[in-house]
Short mmCIF file of C-alpha atoms in Angstrom, two decimals:
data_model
loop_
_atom_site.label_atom_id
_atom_site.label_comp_id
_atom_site.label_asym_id
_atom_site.label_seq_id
_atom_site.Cartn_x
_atom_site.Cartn_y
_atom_site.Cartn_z
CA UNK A 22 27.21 -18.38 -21.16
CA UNK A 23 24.99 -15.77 -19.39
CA UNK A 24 25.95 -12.42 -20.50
CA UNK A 25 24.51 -10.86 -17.48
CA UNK A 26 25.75 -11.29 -13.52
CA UNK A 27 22.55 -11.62 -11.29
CA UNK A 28 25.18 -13.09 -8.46
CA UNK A 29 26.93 -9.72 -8.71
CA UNK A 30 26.73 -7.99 -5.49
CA UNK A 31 23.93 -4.87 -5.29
CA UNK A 32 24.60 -2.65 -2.00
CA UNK A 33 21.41 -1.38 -1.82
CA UNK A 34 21.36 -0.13 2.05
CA UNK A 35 21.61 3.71 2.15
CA UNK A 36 19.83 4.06 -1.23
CA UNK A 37 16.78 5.30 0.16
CA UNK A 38 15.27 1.66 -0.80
CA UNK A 39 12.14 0.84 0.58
CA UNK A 40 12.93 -2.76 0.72
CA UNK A 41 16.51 -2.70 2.69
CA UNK A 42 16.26 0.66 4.28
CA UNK A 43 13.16 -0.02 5.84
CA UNK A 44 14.59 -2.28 8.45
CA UNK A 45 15.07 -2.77 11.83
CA UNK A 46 18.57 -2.80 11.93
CA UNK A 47 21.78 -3.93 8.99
CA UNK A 48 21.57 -7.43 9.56
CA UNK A 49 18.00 -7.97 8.13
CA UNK A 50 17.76 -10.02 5.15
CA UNK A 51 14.66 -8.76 3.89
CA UNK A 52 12.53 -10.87 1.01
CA UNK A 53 9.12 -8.92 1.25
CA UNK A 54 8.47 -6.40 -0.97
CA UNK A 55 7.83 -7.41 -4.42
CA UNK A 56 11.60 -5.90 -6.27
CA UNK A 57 14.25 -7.57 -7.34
CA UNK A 58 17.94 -6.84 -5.96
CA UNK A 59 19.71 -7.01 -9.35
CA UNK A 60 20.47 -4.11 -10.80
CA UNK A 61 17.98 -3.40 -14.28
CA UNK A 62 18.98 -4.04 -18.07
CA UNK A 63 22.02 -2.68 -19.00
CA UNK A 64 20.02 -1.38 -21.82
CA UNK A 65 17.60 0.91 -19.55
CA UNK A 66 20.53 2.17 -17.18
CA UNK A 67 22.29 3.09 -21.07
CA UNK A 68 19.25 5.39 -21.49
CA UNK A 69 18.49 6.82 -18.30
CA UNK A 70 22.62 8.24 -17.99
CA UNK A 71 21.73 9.54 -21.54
CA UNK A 72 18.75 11.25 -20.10
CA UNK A 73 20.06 12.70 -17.33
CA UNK A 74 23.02 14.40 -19.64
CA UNK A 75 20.16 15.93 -20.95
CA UNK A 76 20.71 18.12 -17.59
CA UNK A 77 16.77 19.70 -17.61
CA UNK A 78 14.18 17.38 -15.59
CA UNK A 79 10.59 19.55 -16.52
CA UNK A 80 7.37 17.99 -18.13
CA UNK A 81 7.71 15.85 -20.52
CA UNK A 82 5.81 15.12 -23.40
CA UNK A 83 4.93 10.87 -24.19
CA UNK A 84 6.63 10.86 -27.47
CA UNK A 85 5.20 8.61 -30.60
CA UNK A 86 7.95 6.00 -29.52
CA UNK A 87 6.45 5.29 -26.27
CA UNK A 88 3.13 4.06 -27.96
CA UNK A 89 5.06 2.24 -31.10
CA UNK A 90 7.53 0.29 -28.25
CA UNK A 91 4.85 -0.91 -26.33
CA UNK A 92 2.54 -1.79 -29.04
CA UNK A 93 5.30 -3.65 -30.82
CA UNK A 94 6.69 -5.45 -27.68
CA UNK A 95 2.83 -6.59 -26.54
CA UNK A 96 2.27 -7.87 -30.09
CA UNK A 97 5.44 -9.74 -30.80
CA UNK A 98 5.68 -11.03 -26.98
CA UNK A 99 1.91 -11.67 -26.22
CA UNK A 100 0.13 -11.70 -29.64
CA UNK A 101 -2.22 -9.21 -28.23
CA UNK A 102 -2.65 -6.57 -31.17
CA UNK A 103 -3.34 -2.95 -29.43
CA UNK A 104 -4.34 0.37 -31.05
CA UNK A 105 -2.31 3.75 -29.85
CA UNK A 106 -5.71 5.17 -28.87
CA UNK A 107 -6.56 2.65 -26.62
CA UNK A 108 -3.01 2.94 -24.52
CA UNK A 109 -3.63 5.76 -21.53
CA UNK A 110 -0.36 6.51 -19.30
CA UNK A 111 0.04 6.85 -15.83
CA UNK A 112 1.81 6.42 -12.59
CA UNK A 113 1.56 2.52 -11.61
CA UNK A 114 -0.83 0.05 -12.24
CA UNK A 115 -1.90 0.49 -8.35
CA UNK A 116 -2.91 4.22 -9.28
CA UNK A 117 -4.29 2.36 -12.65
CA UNK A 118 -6.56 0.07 -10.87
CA UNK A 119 -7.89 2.55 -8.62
CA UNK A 120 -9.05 4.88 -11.35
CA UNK A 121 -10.03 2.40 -13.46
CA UNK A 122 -12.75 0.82 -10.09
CA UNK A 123 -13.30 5.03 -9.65
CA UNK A 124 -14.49 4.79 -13.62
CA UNK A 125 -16.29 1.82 -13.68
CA UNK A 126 -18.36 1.68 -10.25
CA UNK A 127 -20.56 3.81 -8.08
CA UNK A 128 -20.49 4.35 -4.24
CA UNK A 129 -21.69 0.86 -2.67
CA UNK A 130 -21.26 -1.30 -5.67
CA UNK A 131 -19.43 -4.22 -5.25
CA UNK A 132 -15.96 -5.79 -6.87
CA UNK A 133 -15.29 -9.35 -7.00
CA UNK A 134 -11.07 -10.51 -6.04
CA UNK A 135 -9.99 -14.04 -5.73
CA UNK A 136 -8.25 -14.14 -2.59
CA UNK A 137 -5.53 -14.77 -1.00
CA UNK A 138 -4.86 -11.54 -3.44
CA UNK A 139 -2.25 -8.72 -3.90
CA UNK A 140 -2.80 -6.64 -0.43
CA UNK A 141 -3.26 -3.15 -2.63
CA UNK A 142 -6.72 -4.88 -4.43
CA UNK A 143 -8.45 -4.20 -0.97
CA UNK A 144 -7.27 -0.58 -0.69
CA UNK A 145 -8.04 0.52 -4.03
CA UNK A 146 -11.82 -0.61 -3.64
CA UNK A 147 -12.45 0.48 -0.52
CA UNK A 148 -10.99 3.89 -0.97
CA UNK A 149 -13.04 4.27 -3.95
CA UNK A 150 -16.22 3.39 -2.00
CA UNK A 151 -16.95 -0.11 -2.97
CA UNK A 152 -17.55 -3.11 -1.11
CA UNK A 153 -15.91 -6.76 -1.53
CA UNK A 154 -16.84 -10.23 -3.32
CA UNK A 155 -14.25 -13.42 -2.30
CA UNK A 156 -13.89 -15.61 -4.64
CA UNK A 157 -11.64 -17.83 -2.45
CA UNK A 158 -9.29 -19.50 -4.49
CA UNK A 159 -9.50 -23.37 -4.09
CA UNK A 160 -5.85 -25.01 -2.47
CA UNK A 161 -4.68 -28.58 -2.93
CA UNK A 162 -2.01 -30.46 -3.99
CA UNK A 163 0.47 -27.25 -3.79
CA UNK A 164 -1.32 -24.97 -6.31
CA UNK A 165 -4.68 -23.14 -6.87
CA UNK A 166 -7.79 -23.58 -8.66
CA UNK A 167 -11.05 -21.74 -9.16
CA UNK A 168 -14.14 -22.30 -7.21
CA UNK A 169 -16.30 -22.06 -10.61
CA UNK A 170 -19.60 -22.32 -8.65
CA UNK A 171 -18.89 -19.78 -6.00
CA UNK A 172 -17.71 -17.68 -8.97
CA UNK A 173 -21.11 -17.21 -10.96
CA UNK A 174 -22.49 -17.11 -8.05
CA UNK A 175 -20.67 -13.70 -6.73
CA UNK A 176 -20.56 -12.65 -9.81
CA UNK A 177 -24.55 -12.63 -10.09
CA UNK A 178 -24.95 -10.44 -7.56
CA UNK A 179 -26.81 -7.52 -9.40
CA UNK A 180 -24.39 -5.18 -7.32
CA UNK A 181 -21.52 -6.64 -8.69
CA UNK A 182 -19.80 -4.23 -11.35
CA UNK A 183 -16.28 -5.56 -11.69
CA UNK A 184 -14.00 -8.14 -11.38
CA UNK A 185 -10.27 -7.41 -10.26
CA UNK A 186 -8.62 -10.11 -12.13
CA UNK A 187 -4.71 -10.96 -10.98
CA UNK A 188 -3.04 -12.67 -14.01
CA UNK A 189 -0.73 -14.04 -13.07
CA UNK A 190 -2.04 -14.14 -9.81
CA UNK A 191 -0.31 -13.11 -6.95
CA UNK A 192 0.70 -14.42 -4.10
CA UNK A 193 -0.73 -18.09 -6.07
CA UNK A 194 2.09 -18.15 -8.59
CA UNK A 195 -0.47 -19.26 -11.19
CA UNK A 196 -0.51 -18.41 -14.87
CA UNK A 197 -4.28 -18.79 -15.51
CA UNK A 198 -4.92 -20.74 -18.90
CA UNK A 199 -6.88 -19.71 -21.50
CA UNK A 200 -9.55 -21.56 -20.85
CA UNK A 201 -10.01 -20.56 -17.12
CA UNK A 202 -9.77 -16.99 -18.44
CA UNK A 203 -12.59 -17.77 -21.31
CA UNK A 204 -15.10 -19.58 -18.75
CA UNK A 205 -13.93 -16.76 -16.00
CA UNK A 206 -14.69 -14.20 -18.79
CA UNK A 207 -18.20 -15.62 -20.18
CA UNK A 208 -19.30 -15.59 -16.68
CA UNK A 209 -18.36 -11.91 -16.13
CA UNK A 210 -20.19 -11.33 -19.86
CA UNK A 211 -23.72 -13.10 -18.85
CA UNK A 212 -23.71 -11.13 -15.38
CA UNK A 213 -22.49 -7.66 -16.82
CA UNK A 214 -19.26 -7.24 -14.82
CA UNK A 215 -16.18 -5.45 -16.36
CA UNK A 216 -12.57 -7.41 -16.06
CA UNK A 217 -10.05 -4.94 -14.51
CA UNK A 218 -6.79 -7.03 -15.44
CA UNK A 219 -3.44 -6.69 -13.56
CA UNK A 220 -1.33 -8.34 -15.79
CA UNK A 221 1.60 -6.55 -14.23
CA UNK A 222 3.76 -9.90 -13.77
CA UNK A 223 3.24 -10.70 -16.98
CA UNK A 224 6.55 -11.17 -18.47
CA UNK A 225 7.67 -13.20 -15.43
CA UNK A 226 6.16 -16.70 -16.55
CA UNK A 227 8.29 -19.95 -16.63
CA UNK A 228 9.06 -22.74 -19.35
CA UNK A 229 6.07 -24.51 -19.79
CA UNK A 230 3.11 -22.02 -18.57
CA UNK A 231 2.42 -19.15 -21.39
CA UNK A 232 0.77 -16.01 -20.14
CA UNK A 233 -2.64 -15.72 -22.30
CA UNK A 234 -3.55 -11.57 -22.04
CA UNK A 235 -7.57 -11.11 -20.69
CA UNK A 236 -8.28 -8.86 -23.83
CA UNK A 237 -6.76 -11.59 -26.58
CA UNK A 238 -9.12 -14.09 -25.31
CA UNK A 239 -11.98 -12.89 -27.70
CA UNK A 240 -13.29 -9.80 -29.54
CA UNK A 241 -15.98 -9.65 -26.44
CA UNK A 242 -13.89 -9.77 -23.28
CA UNK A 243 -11.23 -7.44 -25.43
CA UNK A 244 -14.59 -4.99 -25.32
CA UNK A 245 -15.82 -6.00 -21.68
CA UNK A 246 -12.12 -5.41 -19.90
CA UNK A 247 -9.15 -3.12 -19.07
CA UNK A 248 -5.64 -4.20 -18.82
CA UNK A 249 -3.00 -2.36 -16.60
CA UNK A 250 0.79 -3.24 -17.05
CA UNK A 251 4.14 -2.08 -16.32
CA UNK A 252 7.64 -3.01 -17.30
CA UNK A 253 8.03 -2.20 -13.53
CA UNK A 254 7.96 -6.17 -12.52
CA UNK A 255 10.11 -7.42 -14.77
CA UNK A 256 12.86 -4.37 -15.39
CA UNK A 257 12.73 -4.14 -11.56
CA UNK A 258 11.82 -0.13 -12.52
CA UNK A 259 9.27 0.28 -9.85
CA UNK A 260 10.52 3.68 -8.79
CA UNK A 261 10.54 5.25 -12.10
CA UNK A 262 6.41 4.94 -12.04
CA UNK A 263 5.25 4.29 -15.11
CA UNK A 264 2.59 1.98 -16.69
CA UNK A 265 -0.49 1.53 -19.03
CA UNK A 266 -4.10 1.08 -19.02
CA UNK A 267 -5.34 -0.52 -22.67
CA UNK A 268 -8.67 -0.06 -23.32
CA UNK A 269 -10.70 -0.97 -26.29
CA UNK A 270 -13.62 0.39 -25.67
CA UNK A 271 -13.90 3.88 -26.45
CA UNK A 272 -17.06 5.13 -24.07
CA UNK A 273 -14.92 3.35 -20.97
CA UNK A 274 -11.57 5.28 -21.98
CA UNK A 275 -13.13 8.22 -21.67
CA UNK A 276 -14.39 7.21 -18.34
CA UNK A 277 -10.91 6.38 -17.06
CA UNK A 278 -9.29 9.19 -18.36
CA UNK A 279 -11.50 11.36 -16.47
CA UNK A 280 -10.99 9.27 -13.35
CA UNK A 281 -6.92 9.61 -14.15
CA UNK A 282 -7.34 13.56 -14.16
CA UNK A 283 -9.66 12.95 -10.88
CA UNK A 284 -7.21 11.14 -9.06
CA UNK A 285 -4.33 13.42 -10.59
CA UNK A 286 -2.31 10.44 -11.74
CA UNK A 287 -2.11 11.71 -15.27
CA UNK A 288 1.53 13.29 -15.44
CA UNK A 289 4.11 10.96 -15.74
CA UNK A 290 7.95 11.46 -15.63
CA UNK A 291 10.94 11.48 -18.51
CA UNK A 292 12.68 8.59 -16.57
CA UNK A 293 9.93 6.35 -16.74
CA UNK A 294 8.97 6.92 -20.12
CA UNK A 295 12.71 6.57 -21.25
CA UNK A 296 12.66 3.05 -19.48
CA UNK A 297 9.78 2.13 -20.60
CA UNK A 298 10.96 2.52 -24.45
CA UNK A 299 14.12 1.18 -23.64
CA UNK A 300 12.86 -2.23 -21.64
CA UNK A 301 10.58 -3.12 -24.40
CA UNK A 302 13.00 -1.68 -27.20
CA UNK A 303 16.17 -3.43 -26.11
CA UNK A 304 15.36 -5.42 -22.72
CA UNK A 305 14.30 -9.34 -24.13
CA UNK A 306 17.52 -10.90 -23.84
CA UNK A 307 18.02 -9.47 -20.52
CA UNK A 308 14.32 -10.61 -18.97
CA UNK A 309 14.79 -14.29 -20.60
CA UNK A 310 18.14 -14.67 -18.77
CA UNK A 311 16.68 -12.91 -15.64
CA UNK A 312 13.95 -15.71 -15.87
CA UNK A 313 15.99 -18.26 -16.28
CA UNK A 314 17.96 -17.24 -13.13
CA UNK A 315 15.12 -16.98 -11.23
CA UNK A 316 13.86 -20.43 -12.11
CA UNK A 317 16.99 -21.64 -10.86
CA UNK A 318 16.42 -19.75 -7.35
CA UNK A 319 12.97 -21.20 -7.15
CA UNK A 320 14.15 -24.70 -7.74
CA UNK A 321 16.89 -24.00 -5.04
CA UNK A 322 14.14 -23.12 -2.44
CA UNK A 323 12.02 -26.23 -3.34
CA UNK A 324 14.92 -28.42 -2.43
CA UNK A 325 16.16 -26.57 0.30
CA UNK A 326 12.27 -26.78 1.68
CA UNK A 327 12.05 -30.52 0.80
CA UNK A 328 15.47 -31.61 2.52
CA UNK A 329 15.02 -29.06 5.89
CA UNK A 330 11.55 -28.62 6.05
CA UNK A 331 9.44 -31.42 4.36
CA UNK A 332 6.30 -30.43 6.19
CA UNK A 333 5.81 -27.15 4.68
CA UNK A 334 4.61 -27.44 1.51
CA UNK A 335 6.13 -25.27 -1.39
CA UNK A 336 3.29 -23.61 -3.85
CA UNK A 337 3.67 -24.49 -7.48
CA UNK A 338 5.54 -21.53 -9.40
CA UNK A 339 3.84 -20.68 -12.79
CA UNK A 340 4.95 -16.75 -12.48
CA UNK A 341 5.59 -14.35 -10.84
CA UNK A 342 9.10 -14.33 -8.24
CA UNK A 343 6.98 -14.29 -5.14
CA UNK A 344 6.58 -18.01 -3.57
CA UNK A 345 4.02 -19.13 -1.71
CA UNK A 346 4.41 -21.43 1.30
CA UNK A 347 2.23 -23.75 3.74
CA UNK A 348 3.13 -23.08 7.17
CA UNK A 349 0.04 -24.03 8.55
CA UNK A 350 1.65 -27.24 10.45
CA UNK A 351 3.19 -24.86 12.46
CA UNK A 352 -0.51 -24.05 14.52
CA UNK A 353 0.21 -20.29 14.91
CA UNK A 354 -1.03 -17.31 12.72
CA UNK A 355 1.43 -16.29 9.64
CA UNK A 356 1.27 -12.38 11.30
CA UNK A 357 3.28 -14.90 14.33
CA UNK A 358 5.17 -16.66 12.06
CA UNK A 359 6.34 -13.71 10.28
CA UNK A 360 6.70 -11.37 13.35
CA UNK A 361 9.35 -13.92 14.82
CA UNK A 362 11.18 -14.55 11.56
CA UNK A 363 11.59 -10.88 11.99
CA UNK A 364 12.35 -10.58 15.74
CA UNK A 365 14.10 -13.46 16.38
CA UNK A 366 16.20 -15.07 12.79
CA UNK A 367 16.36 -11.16 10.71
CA UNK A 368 14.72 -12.13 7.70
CA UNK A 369 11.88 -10.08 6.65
CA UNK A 370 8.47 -11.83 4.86
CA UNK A 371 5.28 -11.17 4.12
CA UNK A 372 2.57 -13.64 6.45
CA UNK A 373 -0.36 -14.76 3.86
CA UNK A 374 -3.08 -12.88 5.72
CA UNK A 375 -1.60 -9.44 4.35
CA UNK A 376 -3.61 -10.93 1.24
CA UNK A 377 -6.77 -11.35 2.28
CA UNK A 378 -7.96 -14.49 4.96
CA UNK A 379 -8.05 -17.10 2.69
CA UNK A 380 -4.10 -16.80 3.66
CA UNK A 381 -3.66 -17.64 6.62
CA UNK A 382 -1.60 -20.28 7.85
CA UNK A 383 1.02 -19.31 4.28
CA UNK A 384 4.13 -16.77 3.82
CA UNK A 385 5.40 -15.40 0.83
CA UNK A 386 8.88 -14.87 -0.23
CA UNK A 387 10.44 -13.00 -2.77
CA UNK A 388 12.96 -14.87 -4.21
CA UNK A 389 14.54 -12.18 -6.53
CA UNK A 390 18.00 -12.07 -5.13
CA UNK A 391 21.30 -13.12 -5.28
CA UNK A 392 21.04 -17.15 -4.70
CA UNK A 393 23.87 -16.96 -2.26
CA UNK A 394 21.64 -14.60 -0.15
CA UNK A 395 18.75 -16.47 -0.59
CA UNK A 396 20.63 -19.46 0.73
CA UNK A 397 21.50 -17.60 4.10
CA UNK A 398 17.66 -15.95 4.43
CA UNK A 399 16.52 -19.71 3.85
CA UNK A 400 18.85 -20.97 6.46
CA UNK A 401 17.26 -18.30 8.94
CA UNK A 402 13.61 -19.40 7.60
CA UNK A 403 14.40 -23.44 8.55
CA UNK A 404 15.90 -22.41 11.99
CA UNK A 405 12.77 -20.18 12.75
CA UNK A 406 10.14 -22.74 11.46
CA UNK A 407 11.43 -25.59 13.43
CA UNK A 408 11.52 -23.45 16.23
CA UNK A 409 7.90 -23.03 15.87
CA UNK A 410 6.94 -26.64 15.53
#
């Protein structure tokens, strides 16, 4: 028996969220932006009331128990073996990724993505001045593969400095394998390209798919990458900004944490280092049953899709909560298709071409809520798409 209630009820309207509150009117359902509606571990919400009691809220110091928790929780969860030096705080991972291009690149250089990608890849290298390499992921049979080819070949391009790695990739769902990560790695080595790794979804990987961290994939690519992560995924903790850059290589730390002070993204606050040492101290049992129920939400979509809507063609989910759909039978852009789910059925999604134009034609939902919700949003989605064919 589950010891936690992900059907419990979460009012989060008047909360000042970004997800509910920033709709048109009460009756939206809305399933885009990548949180979850359950309310976090027991565990971090223990610590955080204990913090607050506290009753001061100034600069805080990262304590020796922020670096031991996540050091312990990446080695006994991931088998990736970190050093405390190599672990620089910060903000987010999107504030990590942008100083971590600022670090790594000059005005004009170039950074490869495998699109469709996560939206904030394209503003991070363009406000830092650099131009973009697709890598356009490769679609059939409801999943996504790498265009190997197209791959050395972008990644030969002398101006070419790094490659923005999603693992596990969203919107895709995949949870790239260790050997994709090894060829996608030796290719990066041979051409002199740095891996920038979001791995920020990766504790959100289902039975039967193992997430394989960039830097454990050899002593080399450990040397030749950066990872950013964040309990902020998983813990649905988003708000309390906090994450991690881990790098091995000691001439490129220094290079990021002079891009951190730079950007002035290198003050964190006491919630989100509390939560932080709580979600990787005390969290497991919590995130296994939250993945379970959210395996159990994704297999509810699939059959809802394959009894009402056979034609559109659910993506394979390896990880992440964010599900990928084929709505390209429909004929009309996924801006359309999303603009009259909106208008005209109140249930709020993200159209594919938010992530790049390799997808158009796709939506993606976010499937972390309660199922029974889910069940009315999906209701909406059928009467909207058949509308539309």
């Amino acid at each position: 028996m589950s010891r936690f209630d992900f059907d419990k009820i979460v009012n989060r309207r008047g909360t000042m969220s970004d997800k509910w509150d920033s709709a048109k009117n009460e009756r939206v359902i809305p399933l885009w932006v990548a949180d979850m509606d359950f309310t976090t571990a027991p565990c971090i919400i223990e610590a955080l009331e204990k913090r607050v009691e506290a009753g001061t809220f100034g600069y805080t110091l990262v304590p020796d128990e922020f670096y031991n928790a996540t050091i312990d929780w990446f080695g006994s969860r991931h088998g990736l073996g970190l050093k405390r030096e190599w672990i620089i705080y910060t903000s987010g991972v999107v504030p990590a990724i942008s100083a971590c291009i600022k670090a790594l690149t000059r005005r004009g250089d170039k950074v490869l993505v495998q699109t469709p990608v996560y939206n904030c890849f394209f503003s991070s290298i363009r406000n830092n001045g650099c131009a973009l390499l697709e890598n356009e992921l490769v679609y059939g049979n409801g999943t996504y593969s790498i265009d190997f080819d197209d791959f050395e070949a972008k990644a030969a391009d002398p101006m070419c400095k790094v490659f923005l790695l999603c693992n596990p990739h969203n919107p895709a769902g995949r949870v790239w394998s260790r050997d994709e990560l090894e060829r996608m790695g030796e290719i990066c080595l041979r051409n002199g390209v740095t891996v920038i790794a979001d791995e920020i979804h990766c504790e959100l990987v289902y039975e039967g798919y193992r997430h394989t961290p960039f830097a454990s994939v050899s002593d080399r690519q450990l040397l030749n990458s950066v990872t950013c992560v964040s309990p902020s995924k998983a813990f649905n903790t988003a708000g309390l900004q906090i994450a991690n850059i881990i790098a091995a290589d000691e001439s490129v730390r220094r290079k990021i944490d002079r891009a951190i002070n730079d950007n002035e993204v290198c003050d964190v606050n006491p919630f989100g280092v509390t939560g932080l040492i709580a979600a990787y101290r005390h969290g497991e049992l919590w995130l296994d049953e939250l993945k379970s129920y959210l395996w159990g939400n994704y297999m509810f979509l699939k059959d809802f899709f394959a009894g009402e809507l056979p034609g559109f063609e659910v993506t394979q989910l390896e990880g992440t909560y964010l599900v990928w759909v084929d709505c390209r039978k429909t004929g009309i852009s996924s801006q359309e298709i999303a603009d009259r789910l909106y208008d005209n059925h109140d249930v709020w999604i993200n159209p594919g071409t938010l992530y790049g134009k390799a997808g158009e034609g796709f939506i993606r939902i976010n499937i972390a809520t309660r199922r029974a919700l889910l069940a009315e949003a999906l209701r909406r989605i059928a009467d909207g798409l058949k509308s539309m064919i």
